[in-house]
């Protein structure tokens, strides 16, 4: 039994896509972050951090995208969403995913939720100004990773790193913090991932485009 907690437009889309790619059977619960569902007692029992995604499994709850992505890849090995038999390759993928979670996502949050990191309008302004600069640096590094002509983040094979990067490729333009066209290989990756049936299914389930 799996139950997935997500919000429309949130980073939880990455794990939602992975569950679809895996062909998993799961229930969903949608949270409205603007309405504050994530801070209501019922959800805080699931994730005391008050964040999505969260995945309820028969052994307990998992949180944090890189962890849920790795769990889905390992739990549904037939879907081949990671190099499950090669610890180094799996680690290299997780290294990329943790970079997305701890640097790329955080740079977006400096723009959208500066109050998480410091108080006062001056601090918020400084963080908002820095966000596109940091993201240009990070997206430049990711563009370099595609320099050898690989279609996917880890090479020739699609892994759970791809839907995770896809989330931030979308956010870059949604939040007005950069242009995908400045990164041609990342733009091509976005289009390749967007065309996958599982990606379309997750977006449709979330009522997104
Ligand atoms: N490190 C977490 C970040 C989760 C996170 O920040 N989720 C956001 C949505 S993108 C959220 O739930 N925000 C609600 C809030 O801050 O109140 C992960 O990678 O899963």
mmCIF file with all atom_site columns, C-alpha atoms and ligand atoms in Angstrom:
data_model
loop_
_atom_site.group_PDB
_atom_site.id
_atom_site.type_symbol
_atom_site.label_atom_id
_atom_site.label_alt_id
_atom_site.label_comp_id
_atom_site.label_asym_id
_atom_site.label_entity_id
_atom_site.label_seq_id
_atom_site.pdbx_PDB_ins_code
_atom_site.Cartn_x
_atom_site.Cartn_y
_atom_site.Cartn_z
_atom_site.occupancy
_atom_site.B_iso_or_equiv
_atom_site.pdbx_formal_charge
_atom_site.auth_seq_id
_atom_site.auth_comp_id
_atom_site.auth_asym_id
_atom_site.auth_atom_id
_atom_site.pdbx_PDB_model_num
ATOM   1   C CA  . UNK A 1 1   ? 0.000  0.000  0.000   1.00 0.00 ? 1   UNK A CA  1
ATOM   2   C CA  . UNK A 1 2   ? 1.360  3.404  -0.986  1.00 0.00 ? 2   UNK A CA  1
ATOM   3   C CA  . UNK A 1 3   ? -0.196 6.813  -0.401  1.00 0.00 ? 3   UNK A CA  1
ATOM   4   C CA  . UNK A 1 4   ? 1.369  9.860  -2.007  1.00 0.00 ? 4   UNK A CA  1
ATOM   5   C CA  . UNK A 1 5   ? 0.945  13.414 -0.705  1.00 0.00 ? 5   UNK A CA  1
ATOM   6   C CA  . UNK A 1 6   ? 1.558  16.177 -3.206  1.00 0.00 ? 6   UNK A CA  1
ATOM   7   C CA  . UNK A 1 7   ? 0.643  19.731 -4.189  1.00 0.00 ? 7   UNK A CA  1
ATOM   8   C CA  . UNK A 1 8   ? 0.073  21.168 -7.642  1.00 0.00 ? 8   UNK A CA  1
ATOM   9   C CA  . UNK A 1 9   ? 3.078  23.082 -8.948  1.00 0.00 ? 9   UNK A CA  1
ATOM   10  C CA  . UNK A 1 10  ? 5.317  21.767 -6.156  1.00 0.00 ? 10  UNK A CA  1
ATOM   11  C CA  . UNK A 1 11  ? 8.554  19.776 -6.263  1.00 0.00 ? 11  UNK A CA  1
ATOM   12  C CA  . UNK A 1 12  ? 6.456  16.693 -5.460  1.00 0.00 ? 12  UNK A CA  1
ATOM   13  C CA  . UNK A 1 13  ? 5.823  16.439 -9.225  1.00 0.00 ? 13  UNK A CA  1
ATOM   14  C CA  . UNK A 1 14  ? 9.191  14.630 -9.536  1.00 0.00 ? 14  UNK A CA  1
ATOM   15  C CA  . UNK A 1 15  ? 8.145  11.804 -7.211  1.00 0.00 ? 15  UNK A CA  1
ATOM   16  C CA  . UNK A 1 16  ? 4.658  11.741 -8.760  1.00 0.00 ? 16  UNK A CA  1
ATOM   17  C CA  . UNK A 1 17  ? 6.203  11.169 -12.202 1.00 0.00 ? 17  UNK A CA  1
ATOM   18  C CA  . UNK A 1 18  ? 8.472  8.444  -10.790 1.00 0.00 ? 18  UNK A CA  1
ATOM   19  C CA  . UNK A 1 19  ? 5.447  6.593  -9.345  1.00 0.00 ? 19  UNK A CA  1
ATOM   20  C CA  . UNK A 1 20  ? 3.756  6.800  -12.746 1.00 0.00 ? 20  UNK A CA  1
ATOM   21  C CA  . UNK A 1 21  ? 6.911  5.609  -14.553 1.00 0.00 ? 21  UNK A CA  1
ATOM   22  C CA  . UNK A 1 22  ? 7.120  2.678  -12.122 1.00 0.00 ? 22  UNK A CA  1
ATOM   23  C CA  . UNK A 1 23  ? 3.548  1.622  -12.804 1.00 0.00 ? 23  UNK A CA  1
ATOM   24  C CA  . UNK A 1 24  ? 2.973  1.709  -9.051  1.00 0.00 ? 24  UNK A CA  1
ATOM   25  C CA  . UNK A 1 25  ? -0.454 1.308  -7.497  1.00 0.00 ? 25  UNK A CA  1
ATOM   26  C CA  . UNK A 1 26  ? -0.919 4.211  -5.095  1.00 0.00 ? 26  UNK A CA  1
ATOM   27  C CA  . UNK A 1 27  ? -3.494 6.493  -3.560  1.00 0.00 ? 27  UNK A CA  1
ATOM   28  C CA  . UNK A 1 28  ? -3.023 10.250 -3.634  1.00 0.00 ? 28  UNK A CA  1
ATOM   29  C CA  . UNK A 1 29  ? -3.849 13.098 -1.344  1.00 0.00 ? 29  UNK A CA  1
ATOM   30  C CA  . UNK A 1 30  ? -3.577 16.563 -2.774  1.00 0.00 ? 30  UNK A CA  1
ATOM   31  C CA  . UNK A 1 31  ? -2.660 19.449 -0.472  1.00 0.00 ? 31  UNK A CA  1
ATOM   32  C CA  . UNK A 1 32  ? -3.389 23.101 -1.112  1.00 0.00 ? 32  UNK A CA  1
ATOM   33  C CA  . UNK A 1 33  ? -0.225 24.852 0.085   1.00 0.00 ? 33  UNK A CA  1
ATOM   34  C CA  . UNK A 1 34  ? -1.761 28.335 -0.255  1.00 0.00 ? 34  UNK A CA  1
ATOM   35  C CA  . UNK A 1 35  ? -4.613 27.256 2.041   1.00 0.00 ? 35  UNK A CA  1
ATOM   36  C CA  . UNK A 1 36  ? -2.028 25.942 4.545   1.00 0.00 ? 36  UNK A CA  1
ATOM   37  C CA  . UNK A 1 37  ? -3.013 22.255 4.354   1.00 0.00 ? 37  UNK A CA  1
ATOM   38  C CA  . UNK A 1 38  ? 0.632  21.353 5.033   1.00 0.00 ? 38  UNK A CA  1
ATOM   39  C CA  . UNK A 1 39  ? 0.421  22.890 8.533   1.00 0.00 ? 39  UNK A CA  1
ATOM   40  C CA  . UNK A 1 40  ? -2.827 21.176 9.533   1.00 0.00 ? 40  UNK A CA  1
ATOM   41  C CA  . UNK A 1 41  ? -2.596 18.517 12.279  1.00 0.00 ? 41  UNK A CA  1
ATOM   42  C CA  . UNK A 1 42  ? -3.708 15.694 9.963   1.00 0.00 ? 42  UNK A CA  1
ATOM   43  C CA  . UNK A 1 43  ? -0.770 16.254 7.611   1.00 0.00 ? 43  UNK A CA  1
ATOM   44  C CA  . UNK A 1 44  ? 1.745  17.093 10.373  1.00 0.00 ? 44  UNK A CA  1
ATOM   45  C CA  . UNK A 1 45  ? 1.130  13.540 11.627  1.00 0.00 ? 45  UNK A CA  1
ATOM   46  C CA  . UNK A 1 46  ? 2.365  12.323 8.232   1.00 0.00 ? 46  UNK A CA  1
ATOM   47  C CA  . UNK A 1 47  ? 5.244  14.809 7.872   1.00 0.00 ? 47  UNK A CA  1
ATOM   48  C CA  . UNK A 1 48  ? 6.003  16.974 10.926  1.00 0.00 ? 48  UNK A CA  1
ATOM   49  C CA  . UNK A 1 49  ? 8.162  19.168 8.634   1.00 0.00 ? 49  UNK A CA  1
ATOM   50  C CA  . UNK A 1 50  ? 4.973  20.329 6.902   1.00 0.00 ? 50  UNK A CA  1
ATOM   51  C CA  . UNK A 1 51  ? 6.272  19.772 3.385   1.00 0.00 ? 51  UNK A CA  1
ATOM   52  C CA  . UNK A 1 52  ? 5.391  17.745 0.325   1.00 0.00 ? 52  UNK A CA  1
ATOM   53  C CA  . UNK A 1 53  ? 6.213  15.232 -1.041  1.00 0.00 ? 53  UNK A CA  1
ATOM   54  C CA  . UNK A 1 54  ? 5.530  12.489 1.483   1.00 0.00 ? 54  UNK A CA  1
ATOM   55  C CA  . UNK A 1 55  ? 5.027  8.822  0.700   1.00 0.00 ? 55  UNK A CA  1
ATOM   56  C CA  . UNK A 1 56  ? 3.227  6.571  3.153   1.00 0.00 ? 56  UNK A CA  1
ATOM   57  C CA  . UNK A 1 57  ? 4.434  2.982  2.779   1.00 0.00 ? 57  UNK A CA  1
ATOM   58  C CA  . UNK A 1 58  ? 3.593  -0.167 4.735   1.00 0.00 ? 58  UNK A CA  1
ATOM   59  C CA  . UNK A 1 59  ? 6.787  0.449  6.785   1.00 0.00 ? 59  UNK A CA  1
ATOM   60  C CA  . UNK A 1 60  ? 6.182  4.131  7.506   1.00 0.00 ? 60  UNK A CA  1
ATOM   61  C CA  . UNK A 1 61  ? 6.519  7.525  5.855   1.00 0.00 ? 61  UNK A CA  1
ATOM   62  C CA  . UNK A 1 62  ? 9.331  8.645  3.577   1.00 0.00 ? 62  UNK A CA  1
ATOM   63  C CA  . UNK A 1 63  ? 9.982  12.310 2.869   1.00 0.00 ? 63  UNK A CA  1
ATOM   64  C CA  . UNK A 1 64  ? 12.502 14.266 0.735   1.00 0.00 ? 64  UNK A CA  1
ATOM   65  C CA  . UNK A 1 65  ? 12.419 13.920 -3.037  1.00 0.00 ? 65  UNK A CA  1
ATOM   66  C CA  . UNK A 1 66  ? 15.849 12.270 -3.468  1.00 0.00 ? 66  UNK A CA  1
ATOM   67  C CA  . UNK A 1 67  ? 14.863 9.595  -0.956  1.00 0.00 ? 67  UNK A CA  1
ATOM   68  C CA  . UNK A 1 68  ? 11.414 8.932  -2.440  1.00 0.00 ? 68  UNK A CA  1
ATOM   69  C CA  . UNK A 1 69  ? 12.921 8.829  -5.937  1.00 0.00 ? 69  UNK A CA  1
ATOM   70  C CA  . UNK A 1 70  ? 15.560 6.298  -4.836  1.00 0.00 ? 70  UNK A CA  1
ATOM   71  C CA  . UNK A 1 71  ? 12.912 4.249  -3.000  1.00 0.00 ? 71  UNK A CA  1
ATOM   72  C CA  . UNK A 1 72  ? 10.649 4.090  -6.059  1.00 0.00 ? 72  UNK A CA  1
ATOM   73  C CA  . UNK A 1 73  ? 13.564 3.099  -8.303  1.00 0.00 ? 73  UNK A CA  1
ATOM   74  C CA  . UNK A 1 74  ? 14.603 0.299  -5.915  1.00 0.00 ? 74  UNK A CA  1
ATOM   75  C CA  . UNK A 1 75  ? 11.077 -0.913 -5.109  1.00 0.00 ? 75  UNK A CA  1
ATOM   76  C CA  . UNK A 1 76  ? 10.084 -1.250 -8.772  1.00 0.00 ? 76  UNK A CA  1
ATOM   77  C CA  . UNK A 1 77  ? 13.319 -2.574 -10.351 1.00 0.00 ? 77  UNK A CA  1
ATOM   78  C CA  . UNK A 1 78  ? 11.557 -3.786 -13.499 1.00 0.00 ? 78  UNK A CA  1
ATOM   79  C CA  . UNK A 1 79  ? 10.844 -0.163 -14.424 1.00 0.00 ? 79  UNK A CA  1
ATOM   80  C CA  . UNK A 1 80  ? 14.654 0.397  -14.617 1.00 0.00 ? 80  UNK A CA  1
ATOM   81  C CA  . UNK A 1 81  ? 14.505 3.906  -13.182 1.00 0.00 ? 81  UNK A CA  1
ATOM   82  C CA  . UNK A 1 82  ? 18.078 3.696  -11.777 1.00 0.00 ? 82  UNK A CA  1
ATOM   83  C CA  . UNK A 1 83  ? 21.214 1.558  -11.966 1.00 0.00 ? 83  UNK A CA  1
ATOM   84  C CA  . UNK A 1 84  ? 20.035 -0.474 -8.994  1.00 0.00 ? 84  UNK A CA  1
ATOM   85  C CA  . UNK A 1 85  ? 22.841 -3.078 -9.265  1.00 0.00 ? 85  UNK A CA  1
ATOM   86  C CA  . UNK A 1 86  ? 25.719 -0.599 -9.488  1.00 0.00 ? 86  UNK A CA  1
ATOM   87  C CA  . UNK A 1 87  ? 26.320 1.228  -6.200  1.00 0.00 ? 87  UNK A CA  1
ATOM   88  C CA  . UNK A 1 88  ? 28.606 3.793  -7.794  1.00 0.00 ? 88  UNK A CA  1
ATOM   89  C CA  . UNK A 1 89  ? 26.190 4.648  -10.609 1.00 0.00 ? 89  UNK A CA  1
ATOM   90  C CA  . UNK A 1 90  ? 23.324 4.791  -8.094  1.00 0.00 ? 90  UNK A CA  1
ATOM   91  C CA  . UNK A 1 91  ? 25.427 7.093  -5.900  1.00 0.00 ? 91  UNK A CA  1
ATOM   92  C CA  . UNK A 1 92  ? 26.282 9.331  -8.868  1.00 0.00 ? 92  UNK A CA  1
ATOM   93  C CA  . UNK A 1 93  ? 22.559 9.703  -9.592  1.00 0.00 ? 93  UNK A CA  1
ATOM   94  C CA  . UNK A 1 94  ? 21.799 10.474 -5.950  1.00 0.00 ? 94  UNK A CA  1
ATOM   95  C CA  . UNK A 1 95  ? 24.660 12.986 -5.928  1.00 0.00 ? 95  UNK A CA  1
ATOM   96  C CA  . UNK A 1 96  ? 22.883 14.854 -8.733  1.00 0.00 ? 96  UNK A CA  1
ATOM   97  C CA  . UNK A 1 97  ? 19.503 14.576 -6.980  1.00 0.00 ? 97  UNK A CA  1
ATOM   98  C CA  . UNK A 1 98  ? 20.873 15.857 -3.672  1.00 0.00 ? 98  UNK A CA  1
ATOM   99  C CA  . UNK A 1 99  ? 22.479 18.775 -5.534  1.00 0.00 ? 99  UNK A CA  1
ATOM   100 C CA  . UNK A 1 100 ? 19.034 19.611 -6.935  1.00 0.00 ? 100 UNK A CA  1
ATOM   101 C CA  . UNK A 1 101 ? 17.459 19.393 -3.466  1.00 0.00 ? 101 UNK A CA  1
ATOM   102 C CA  . UNK A 1 102 ? 20.091 21.302 -1.515  1.00 0.00 ? 102 UNK A CA  1
ATOM   103 C CA  . UNK A 1 103 ? 21.336 23.906 -4.010  1.00 0.00 ? 103 UNK A CA  1
ATOM   104 C CA  . UNK A 1 104 ? 18.969 24.331 -6.951  1.00 0.00 ? 104 UNK A CA  1
ATOM   105 C CA  . UNK A 1 105 ? 15.697 24.009 -4.986  1.00 0.00 ? 105 UNK A CA  1
ATOM   106 C CA  . UNK A 1 106 ? 17.053 26.229 -2.213  1.00 0.00 ? 106 UNK A CA  1
ATOM   107 C CA  . UNK A 1 107 ? 17.975 28.970 -4.719  1.00 0.00 ? 107 UNK A CA  1
ATOM   108 C CA  . UNK A 1 108 ? 14.355 28.934 -5.960  1.00 0.00 ? 108 UNK A CA  1
ATOM   109 C CA  . UNK A 1 109 ? 13.150 29.097 -2.352  1.00 0.00 ? 109 UNK A CA  1
ATOM   110 C CA  . UNK A 1 110 ? 15.356 32.145 -1.683  1.00 0.00 ? 110 UNK A CA  1
ATOM   111 C CA  . UNK A 1 111 ? 13.172 33.881 -4.253  1.00 0.00 ? 111 UNK A CA  1
ATOM   112 C CA  . UNK A 1 112 ? 9.756  32.431 -3.384  1.00 0.00 ? 112 UNK A CA  1
ATOM   113 C CA  . UNK A 1 113 ? 10.077 31.936 0.384   1.00 0.00 ? 113 UNK A CA  1
ATOM   114 C CA  . UNK A 1 114 ? 12.848 34.253 1.659   1.00 0.00 ? 114 UNK A CA  1
ATOM   115 C CA  . UNK A 1 115 ? 11.128 34.448 5.079   1.00 0.00 ? 115 UNK A CA  1
ATOM   116 C CA  . UNK A 1 116 ? 12.288 30.858 5.635   1.00 0.00 ? 116 UNK A CA  1
ATOM   117 C CA  . UNK A 1 117 ? 15.904 32.014 5.737   1.00 0.00 ? 117 UNK A CA  1
ATOM   118 C CA  . UNK A 1 118 ? 15.939 35.533 7.238   1.00 0.00 ? 118 UNK A CA  1
ATOM   119 C CA  . UNK A 1 119 ? 13.610 38.219 8.569   1.00 0.00 ? 119 UNK A CA  1
ATOM   120 C CA  . UNK A 1 120 ? 13.050 41.656 7.080   1.00 0.00 ? 120 UNK A CA  1
ATOM   121 C CA  . UNK A 1 121 ? 12.429 43.156 3.668   1.00 0.00 ? 121 UNK A CA  1
ATOM   122 C CA  . UNK A 1 122 ? 16.097 44.060 3.118   1.00 0.00 ? 122 UNK A CA  1
ATOM   123 C CA  . UNK A 1 123 ? 17.220 40.460 3.575   1.00 0.00 ? 123 UNK A CA  1
ATOM   124 C CA  . UNK A 1 124 ? 14.380 39.241 1.344   1.00 0.00 ? 124 UNK A CA  1
ATOM   125 C CA  . UNK A 1 125 ? 15.383 41.707 -1.374  1.00 0.00 ? 125 UNK A CA  1
ATOM   126 C CA  . UNK A 1 126 ? 19.004 40.584 -1.217  1.00 0.00 ? 126 UNK A CA  1
ATOM   127 C CA  . UNK A 1 127 ? 18.013 36.915 -1.441  1.00 0.00 ? 127 UNK A CA  1
ATOM   128 C CA  . UNK A 1 128 ? 15.641 37.555 -4.354  1.00 0.00 ? 128 UNK A CA  1
ATOM   129 C CA  . UNK A 1 129 ? 18.417 39.400 -6.188  1.00 0.00 ? 129 UNK A CA  1
ATOM   130 C CA  . UNK A 1 130 ? 20.859 36.539 -5.665  1.00 0.00 ? 130 UNK A CA  1
ATOM   131 C CA  . UNK A 1 131 ? 18.483 33.723 -6.757  1.00 0.00 ? 131 UNK A CA  1
ATOM   132 C CA  . UNK A 1 132 ? 18.811 34.192 -10.566 1.00 0.00 ? 132 UNK A CA  1
ATOM   133 C CA  . UNK A 1 133 ? 22.598 34.591 -10.217 1.00 0.00 ? 133 UNK A CA  1
ATOM   134 C CA  . UNK A 1 134 ? 22.943 31.344 -8.278  1.00 0.00 ? 134 UNK A CA  1
ATOM   135 C CA  . UNK A 1 135 ? 20.575 29.563 -10.674 1.00 0.00 ? 135 UNK A CA  1
ATOM   136 C CA  . UNK A 1 136 ? 22.573 30.718 -13.720 1.00 0.00 ? 136 UNK A CA  1
ATOM   137 C CA  . UNK A 1 137 ? 25.621 29.139 -12.084 1.00 0.00 ? 137 UNK A CA  1
ATOM   138 C CA  . UNK A 1 138 ? 23.791 25.869 -11.294 1.00 0.00 ? 138 UNK A CA  1
ATOM   139 C CA  . UNK A 1 139 ? 22.049 25.575 -14.673 1.00 0.00 ? 139 UNK A CA  1
ATOM   140 C CA  . UNK A 1 140 ? 25.423 26.272 -16.331 1.00 0.00 ? 140 UNK A CA  1
ATOM   141 C CA  . UNK A 1 141 ? 26.918 23.314 -14.441 1.00 0.00 ? 141 UNK A CA  1
ATOM   142 C CA  . UNK A 1 142 ? 23.982 21.097 -15.454 1.00 0.00 ? 142 UNK A CA  1
ATOM   143 C CA  . UNK A 1 143 ? 24.268 22.204 -19.102 1.00 0.00 ? 143 UNK A CA  1
ATOM   144 C CA  . UNK A 1 144 ? 27.943 21.134 -18.961 1.00 0.00 ? 144 UNK A CA  1
ATOM   145 C CA  . UNK A 1 145 ? 26.846 17.679 -17.789 1.00 0.00 ? 145 UNK A CA  1
ATOM   146 C CA  . UNK A 1 146 ? 25.037 17.252 -21.141 1.00 0.00 ? 146 UNK A CA  1
ATOM   147 C CA  . UNK A 1 147 ? 28.126 18.369 -23.138 1.00 0.00 ? 147 UNK A CA  1
ATOM   148 C CA  . UNK A 1 148 ? 28.903 14.803 -24.302 1.00 0.00 ? 148 UNK A CA  1
ATOM   149 C CA  . UNK A 1 149 ? 25.579 14.624 -26.133 1.00 0.00 ? 149 UNK A CA  1
ATOM   150 C CA  . UNK A 1 150 ? 23.814 12.432 -23.576 1.00 0.00 ? 150 UNK A CA  1
ATOM   151 C CA  . UNK A 1 151 ? 20.026 12.714 -23.762 1.00 0.00 ? 151 UNK A CA  1
ATOM   152 C CA  . UNK A 1 152 ? 19.395 12.094 -20.067 1.00 0.00 ? 152 UNK A CA  1
ATOM   153 C CA  . UNK A 1 153 ? 21.012 13.338 -16.862 1.00 0.00 ? 153 UNK A CA  1
ATOM   154 C CA  . UNK A 1 154 ? 22.929 10.126 -16.218 1.00 0.00 ? 154 UNK A CA  1
ATOM   155 C CA  . UNK A 1 155 ? 23.641 9.196  -19.847 1.00 0.00 ? 155 UNK A CA  1
ATOM   156 C CA  . UNK A 1 156 ? 21.695 7.123  -22.357 1.00 0.00 ? 156 UNK A CA  1
ATOM   157 C CA  . UNK A 1 157 ? 19.188 5.795  -19.856 1.00 0.00 ? 157 UNK A CA  1
ATOM   158 C CA  . UNK A 1 158 ? 16.304 7.655  -18.256 1.00 0.00 ? 158 UNK A CA  1
ATOM   159 C CA  . UNK A 1 159 ? 16.505 7.614  -14.445 1.00 0.00 ? 159 UNK A CA  1
ATOM   160 C CA  . UNK A 1 160 ? 14.589 9.292  -11.619 1.00 0.00 ? 160 UNK A CA  1
ATOM   161 C CA  . UNK A 1 161 ? 17.064 12.201 -11.898 1.00 0.00 ? 161 UNK A CA  1
ATOM   162 C CA  . UNK A 1 162 ? 15.295 13.233 -15.110 1.00 0.00 ? 162 UNK A CA  1
ATOM   163 C CA  . UNK A 1 163 ? 11.827 14.057 -13.754 1.00 0.00 ? 163 UNK A CA  1
ATOM   164 C CA  . UNK A 1 164 ? 13.504 15.807 -10.820 1.00 0.00 ? 164 UNK A CA  1
ATOM   165 C CA  . UNK A 1 165 ? 15.495 18.085 -13.150 1.00 0.00 ? 165 UNK A CA  1
ATOM   166 C CA  . UNK A 1 166 ? 12.303 18.550 -15.214 1.00 0.00 ? 166 UNK A CA  1
ATOM   167 C CA  . UNK A 1 167 ? 10.616 20.233 -12.210 1.00 0.00 ? 167 UNK A CA  1
ATOM   168 C CA  . UNK A 1 168 ? 13.308 22.912 -12.013 1.00 0.00 ? 168 UNK A CA  1
ATOM   169 C CA  . UNK A 1 169 ? 13.437 23.343 -15.797 1.00 0.00 ? 169 UNK A CA  1
ATOM   170 C CA  . UNK A 1 170 ? 9.757  24.320 -15.526 1.00 0.00 ? 170 UNK A CA  1
ATOM   171 C CA  . UNK A 1 171 ? 10.241 26.540 -12.478 1.00 0.00 ? 171 UNK A CA  1
ATOM   172 C CA  . UNK A 1 172 ? 13.064 28.519 -14.140 1.00 0.00 ? 172 UNK A CA  1
ATOM   173 C CA  . UNK A 1 173 ? 10.579 30.154 -16.516 1.00 0.00 ? 173 UNK A CA  1
ATOM   174 C CA  . UNK A 1 174 ? 7.508  29.970 -14.261 1.00 0.00 ? 174 UNK A CA  1
ATOM   175 C CA  . UNK A 1 175 ? 9.278  32.014 -11.588 1.00 0.00 ? 175 UNK A CA  1
ATOM   176 C CA  . UNK A 1 176 ? 10.921 34.356 -14.118 1.00 0.00 ? 176 UNK A CA  1
ATOM   177 C CA  . UNK A 1 177 ? 14.420 33.481 -12.908 1.00 0.00 ? 177 UNK A CA  1
ATOM   178 C CA  . UNK A 1 178 ? 15.916 32.479 -16.272 1.00 0.00 ? 178 UNK A CA  1
ATOM   179 C CA  . UNK A 1 179 ? 15.216 31.264 -19.791 1.00 0.00 ? 179 UNK A CA  1
ATOM   180 C CA  . UNK A 1 180 ? 15.507 27.618 -20.811 1.00 0.00 ? 180 UNK A CA  1
ATOM   181 C CA  . UNK A 1 181 ? 16.590 28.811 -24.270 1.00 0.00 ? 181 UNK A CA  1
ATOM   182 C CA  . UNK A 1 182 ? 19.835 30.074 -22.675 1.00 0.00 ? 182 UNK A CA  1
ATOM   183 C CA  . UNK A 1 183 ? 20.629 26.384 -22.032 1.00 0.00 ? 183 UNK A CA  1
ATOM   184 C CA  . UNK A 1 184 ? 19.964 24.514 -25.319 1.00 0.00 ? 184 UNK A CA  1
ATOM   185 C CA  . UNK A 1 185 ? 20.798 21.050 -23.971 1.00 0.00 ? 185 UNK A CA  1
ATOM   186 C CA  . UNK A 1 186 ? 18.627 21.552 -20.898 1.00 0.00 ? 186 UNK A CA  1
ATOM   187 C CA  . UNK A 1 187 ? 15.809 22.848 -23.157 1.00 0.00 ? 187 UNK A CA  1
ATOM   188 C CA  . UNK A 1 188 ? 16.106 19.682 -25.286 1.00 0.00 ? 188 UNK A CA  1
ATOM   189 C CA  . UNK A 1 189 ? 16.058 17.547 -22.119 1.00 0.00 ? 189 UNK A CA  1
ATOM   190 C CA  . UNK A 1 190 ? 12.897 19.317 -20.943 1.00 0.00 ? 190 UNK A CA  1
ATOM   191 C CA  . UNK A 1 191 ? 11.127 18.561 -24.238 1.00 0.00 ? 191 UNK A CA  1
ATOM   192 C CA  . UNK A 1 192 ? 12.257 14.916 -24.217 1.00 0.00 ? 192 UNK A CA  1
ATOM   193 C CA  . UNK A 1 193 ? 10.970 14.380 -20.671 1.00 0.00 ? 193 UNK A CA  1
ATOM   194 C CA  . UNK A 1 194 ? 7.731  16.329 -21.319 1.00 0.00 ? 194 UNK A CA  1
ATOM   195 C CA  . UNK A 1 195 ? 6.860  13.929 -24.158 1.00 0.00 ? 195 UNK A CA  1
ATOM   196 C CA  . UNK A 1 196 ? 6.882  10.823 -21.918 1.00 0.00 ? 196 UNK A CA  1
ATOM   197 C CA  . UNK A 1 197 ? 3.459  9.283  -21.247 1.00 0.00 ? 197 UNK A CA  1
ATOM   198 C CA  . UNK A 1 198 ? 4.148  8.994  -17.493 1.00 0.00 ? 198 UNK A CA  1
ATOM   199 C CA  . UNK A 1 199 ? 5.015  12.696 -17.319 1.00 0.00 ? 199 UNK A CA  1
ATOM   200 C CA  . UNK A 1 200 ? 1.834  13.640 -19.173 1.00 0.00 ? 200 UNK A CA  1
ATOM   201 C CA  . UNK A 1 201 ? -0.163 11.354 -16.863 1.00 0.00 ? 201 UNK A CA  1
ATOM   202 C CA  . UNK A 1 202 ? 1.290  12.910 -13.676 1.00 0.00 ? 202 UNK A CA  1
ATOM   203 C CA  . UNK A 1 203 ? 0.720  16.451 -14.981 1.00 0.00 ? 203 UNK A CA  1
ATOM   204 C CA  . UNK A 1 204 ? -2.848 15.588 -16.000 1.00 0.00 ? 204 UNK A CA  1
ATOM   205 C CA  . UNK A 1 205 ? -3.514 14.018 -12.578 1.00 0.00 ? 205 UNK A CA  1
ATOM   206 C CA  . UNK A 1 206 ? -2.285 17.236 -10.944 1.00 0.00 ? 206 UNK A CA  1
ATOM   207 C CA  . UNK A 1 207 ? -4.451 19.339 -13.277 1.00 0.00 ? 207 UNK A CA  1
ATOM   208 C CA  . UNK A 1 208 ? -1.319 20.933 -14.701 1.00 0.00 ? 208 UNK A CA  1
ATOM   209 C CA  . UNK A 1 209 ? -0.260 21.379 -18.313 1.00 0.00 ? 209 UNK A CA  1
HETATM 210 N N1  . LIG B 2 .   ? 13.841 19.033 0.763   1.00 0.00 ? 1   LIG B N1  1
HETATM 211 C C1  . LIG B 2 .   ? 12.450 18.763 0.466   1.00 0.00 ? 1   LIG B C1  1
HETATM 212 C C2  . LIG B 2 .   ? 11.765 20.071 0.151   1.00 0.00 ? 1   LIG B C2  1
HETATM 213 C C3  . LIG B 2 .   ? 10.279 19.943 0.192   1.00 0.00 ? 1   LIG B C3  1
HETATM 214 C C4  . LIG B 2 .   ? 9.604  21.289 0.028   1.00 0.00 ? 1   LIG B C4  1
HETATM 215 O O1  . LIG B 2 .   ? 10.165 22.348 0.344   1.00 0.00 ? 1   LIG B O1  1
HETATM 216 N N2  . LIG B 2 .   ? 8.378  21.255 -0.482  1.00 0.00 ? 1   LIG B N2  1
HETATM 217 C C5  . LIG B 2 .   ? 7.612  22.469 -0.656  1.00 0.00 ? 1   LIG B C5  1
HETATM 218 C C6  . LIG B 2 .   ? 6.882  22.443 -1.996  1.00 0.00 ? 1   LIG B C6  1
HETATM 219 S S1  . LIG B 2 .   ? 7.997  22.547 -3.369  1.00 0.00 ? 1   LIG B S1  1
HETATM 220 C C7  . LIG B 2 .   ? 6.578  22.599 0.436   1.00 0.00 ? 1   LIG B C7  1
HETATM 221 O O2  . LIG B 2 .   ? 5.987  21.618 0.853   1.00 0.00 ? 1   LIG B O2  1
HETATM 222 N N3  . LIG B 2 .   ? 6.356  23.834 0.907   1.00 0.00 ? 1   LIG B N3  1
HETATM 223 C C8  . LIG B 2 .   ? 5.345  24.106 1.873   1.00 0.00 ? 1   LIG B C8  1
HETATM 224 C C9  . LIG B 2 .   ? 5.776  25.164 2.853   1.00 0.00 ? 1   LIG B C9  1
HETATM 225 O O3  . LIG B 2 .   ? 6.935  25.609 2.815   1.00 0.00 ? 1   LIG B O3  1
HETATM 226 O O4  . LIG B 2 .   ? 4.937  25.543 3.670   1.00 0.00 ? 1   LIG B O4  1
HETATM 227 C C10 . LIG B 2 .   ? 12.365 17.789 -0.700  1.00 0.00 ? 1   LIG B C10 1
HETATM 228 O O5  . LIG B 2 .   ? 13.249 17.802 -1.554  1.00 0.00 ? 1   LIG B O5  1
HETATM 229 O O6  . LIG B 2 .   ? 11.434 16.984 -0.769  1.00 0.00 ? 1   LIG B O6  1
#
